[in-house]
């Protein structure tokens, strides 16, 4: 079973499941549950796989902060020399608070506000990935007021089908993201004429959880054709940003190793002068984290058995949102017969499930680990049902670090007030 875990640093020991050298039950004893637990070594390995695949090239790896924005996680990537792909001013503040370098930040997103533009310009970020003509004009005006020049890339929509879940596919013509391929030339000309804009590059990101390199290869071909056409028009780009999107294994998916995924893109880029940039999120953190939860009750019904656990859809939304599959494993081996369970949370919604029909050998009070929960887990969590958000712990070798305290209930309504009487 050991080699089967989707989390590389998770293994069985006499003390139950361990992440690196720390037993998960010790983490639950110290910090309670539900708790997100991450492995620093797994983060490092994932980052280094990108570094090795890009060795010898002028390439930057800009971690997509929205996958997991905990300062502890960001600080690990910052120390490894990562850049960051952000989608809000809030994420920029986090990057800086975590010790990240704003000069390595690229700013994506369709709805950048004036305040966010000012913040990013004042910090001196590396590039705005501009997603519309209106944004380009607003950015020029904001930079002008600040007597600055904004570096930009246009996010171009290459109109290729990434063959992933429709909610996480972003590169089709019908998506809200980026500017249409046919419009890009005109917008680059406009950008070149704007006094407070400096054209730095081009960007594209076609979707997430990609398991096949072919769509990105096709997108790269299209992007490079555009880059060459722009050069012919006297607009030379310094960098090409090919986004994120590499998938991970949740169940039986077979994502290519990073080097294999990047190879077709890199071979198209061979011999070119532009710097390259990637924006991986899920593939850097998804399989470095799990959600630790405790069984509150077992309900044995006539049709189904339910394991009611203390984590819920507010903690991990992906199953309810995308019908996503996450592996669920027992933390301690029990000598009780395995039964098939629906793993559900306490929230008052029928959609509040974490896993369907899993064979588990468990008793009330046992701990379960929900695997591959490092990406789009905590960052998509909510306080629905006035549930305090989970704690987060980073394991480093034999040490555990609390990188986010469990929320208190009082903090959830601290910004609210009763209506005055009369
Ligand atoms: C979400 C996102 C990413 C990261 O995607 P992953 O699938 O997590 O690698 C990168 N770039 C942009 C613009 C994004 O929106």
mmCIF file of N, CA and C and ligand atoms in Angstrom, residues 64 66 85 108 155 205 208-209 244-245 279-282 376, ligand 1:
data_model
loop_
_atom_site.group_PDB
_atom_site.id
_atom_site.type_symbol
_atom_site.label_atom_id
_atom_site.label_comp_id
_atom_site.label_asym_id
_atom_site.label_seq_id
_atom_site.Cartn_x
_atom_site.Cartn_y
_atom_site.Cartn_z
ATOM 1 N N UNK A 64 1.307 29.635 -8.370
ATOM 2 C CA UNK A 64 -0.040 30.224 -8.395
ATOM 3 C C UNK A 64 -0.612 30.234 -6.981
ATOM 4 N N UNK A 66 -3.260 31.155 -5.573
ATOM 5 C CA UNK A 66 -4.628 30.778 -5.229
ATOM 6 C C UNK A 66 -4.773 29.298 -4.886
ATOM 7 N N UNK A 85 2.387 33.891 -8.983
ATOM 8 C CA UNK A 85 1.282 34.338 -9.827
ATOM 9 C C UNK A 85 0.133 34.665 -8.895
ATOM 10 N N UNK A 108 -2.370 38.106 -12.539
ATOM 11 C CA UNK A 108 -3.405 37.655 -13.471
ATOM 12 C C UNK A 108 -4.782 38.043 -12.937
ATOM 13 N N UNK A 155 -2.787 38.515 -21.839
ATOM 14 C CA UNK A 155 -3.187 37.108 -21.711
ATOM 15 C C UNK A 155 -4.047 36.778 -22.918
ATOM 16 N N UNK A 205 -2.997 30.678 -20.273
ATOM 17 C CA UNK A 205 -3.263 29.631 -19.272
ATOM 18 C C UNK A 205 -4.570 28.997 -19.699
ATOM 19 N N UNK A 208 -6.898 23.763 -15.905
ATOM 20 C CA UNK A 208 -6.273 23.129 -14.748
ATOM 21 C C UNK A 208 -6.487 21.625 -14.801
ATOM 22 N N UNK A 209 -5.699 20.915 -13.989
ATOM 23 C CA UNK A 209 -5.785 19.454 -13.918
ATOM 24 C C UNK A 209 -5.619 18.839 -15.319
ATOM 25 N N UNK A 244 -0.135 27.710 -15.881
ATOM 26 C CA UNK A 244 0.005 26.515 -15.042
ATOM 27 C C UNK A 244 -0.805 25.395 -15.645
ATOM 28 N N UNK A 245 -1.365 24.548 -14.810
ATOM 29 C CA UNK A 245 -2.346 23.606 -15.312
ATOM 30 C C UNK A 245 -2.015 22.140 -15.188
ATOM 31 N N UNK A 279 3.392 29.007 -14.424
ATOM 32 C CA UNK A 279 2.616 29.395 -13.240
ATOM 33 C C UNK A 279 1.937 28.185 -12.597
ATOM 34 N N UNK A 280 2.686 27.172 -12.181
ATOM 35 C CA UNK A 280 2.035 25.987 -11.621
ATOM 36 C C UNK A 280 1.444 26.254 -10.237
ATOM 37 N N UNK A 281 0.292 25.674 -9.989
ATOM 38 C CA UNK A 281 -0.321 25.752 -8.668
ATOM 39 C C UNK A 281 -0.509 24.350 -8.110
ATOM 40 N N UNK A 282 -1.557 23.687 -8.605
ATOM 41 C CA UNK A 282 -1.921 22.359 -8.123
ATOM 42 C C UNK A 282 -0.749 21.379 -8.093
ATOM 43 N N UNK A 376 -6.332 24.046 -3.590
ATOM 44 C CA UNK A 376 -7.749 24.396 -3.696
ATOM 45 C C UNK A 376 -8.558 23.727 -2.583
HETATM 46 C C1 LIG B 1 -5.254 28.995 -11.532
HETATM 47 C C2 LIG B 1 -4.211 29.555 -12.391
HETATM 48 C C3 LIG B 1 -2.951 28.962 -12.448
HETATM 49 C C4 LIG B 1 -2.610 27.693 -11.713
HETATM 50 O O1 LIG B 1 -3.309 26.619 -12.218
HETATM 51 P P1 LIG B 1 -2.984 25.130 -11.710
HETATM 52 O O2 LIG B 1 -3.910 24.300 -12.485
HETATM 53 O O3 LIG B 1 -3.261 25.101 -10.252
HETATM 54 O O4 LIG B 1 -1.557 24.859 -12.019
HETATM 55 C C5 LIG B 1 -1.983 29.570 -13.212
HETATM 56 N N1 LIG B 1 -2.238 30.703 -13.924
HETATM 57 C C6 LIG B 1 -3.452 31.294 -13.890
HETATM 58 C C7 LIG B 1 -3.682 32.527 -14.669
HETATM 59 C C8 LIG B 1 -4.478 30.740 -13.139
HETATM 60 O O5 LIG B 1 -5.678 31.320 -13.124
#
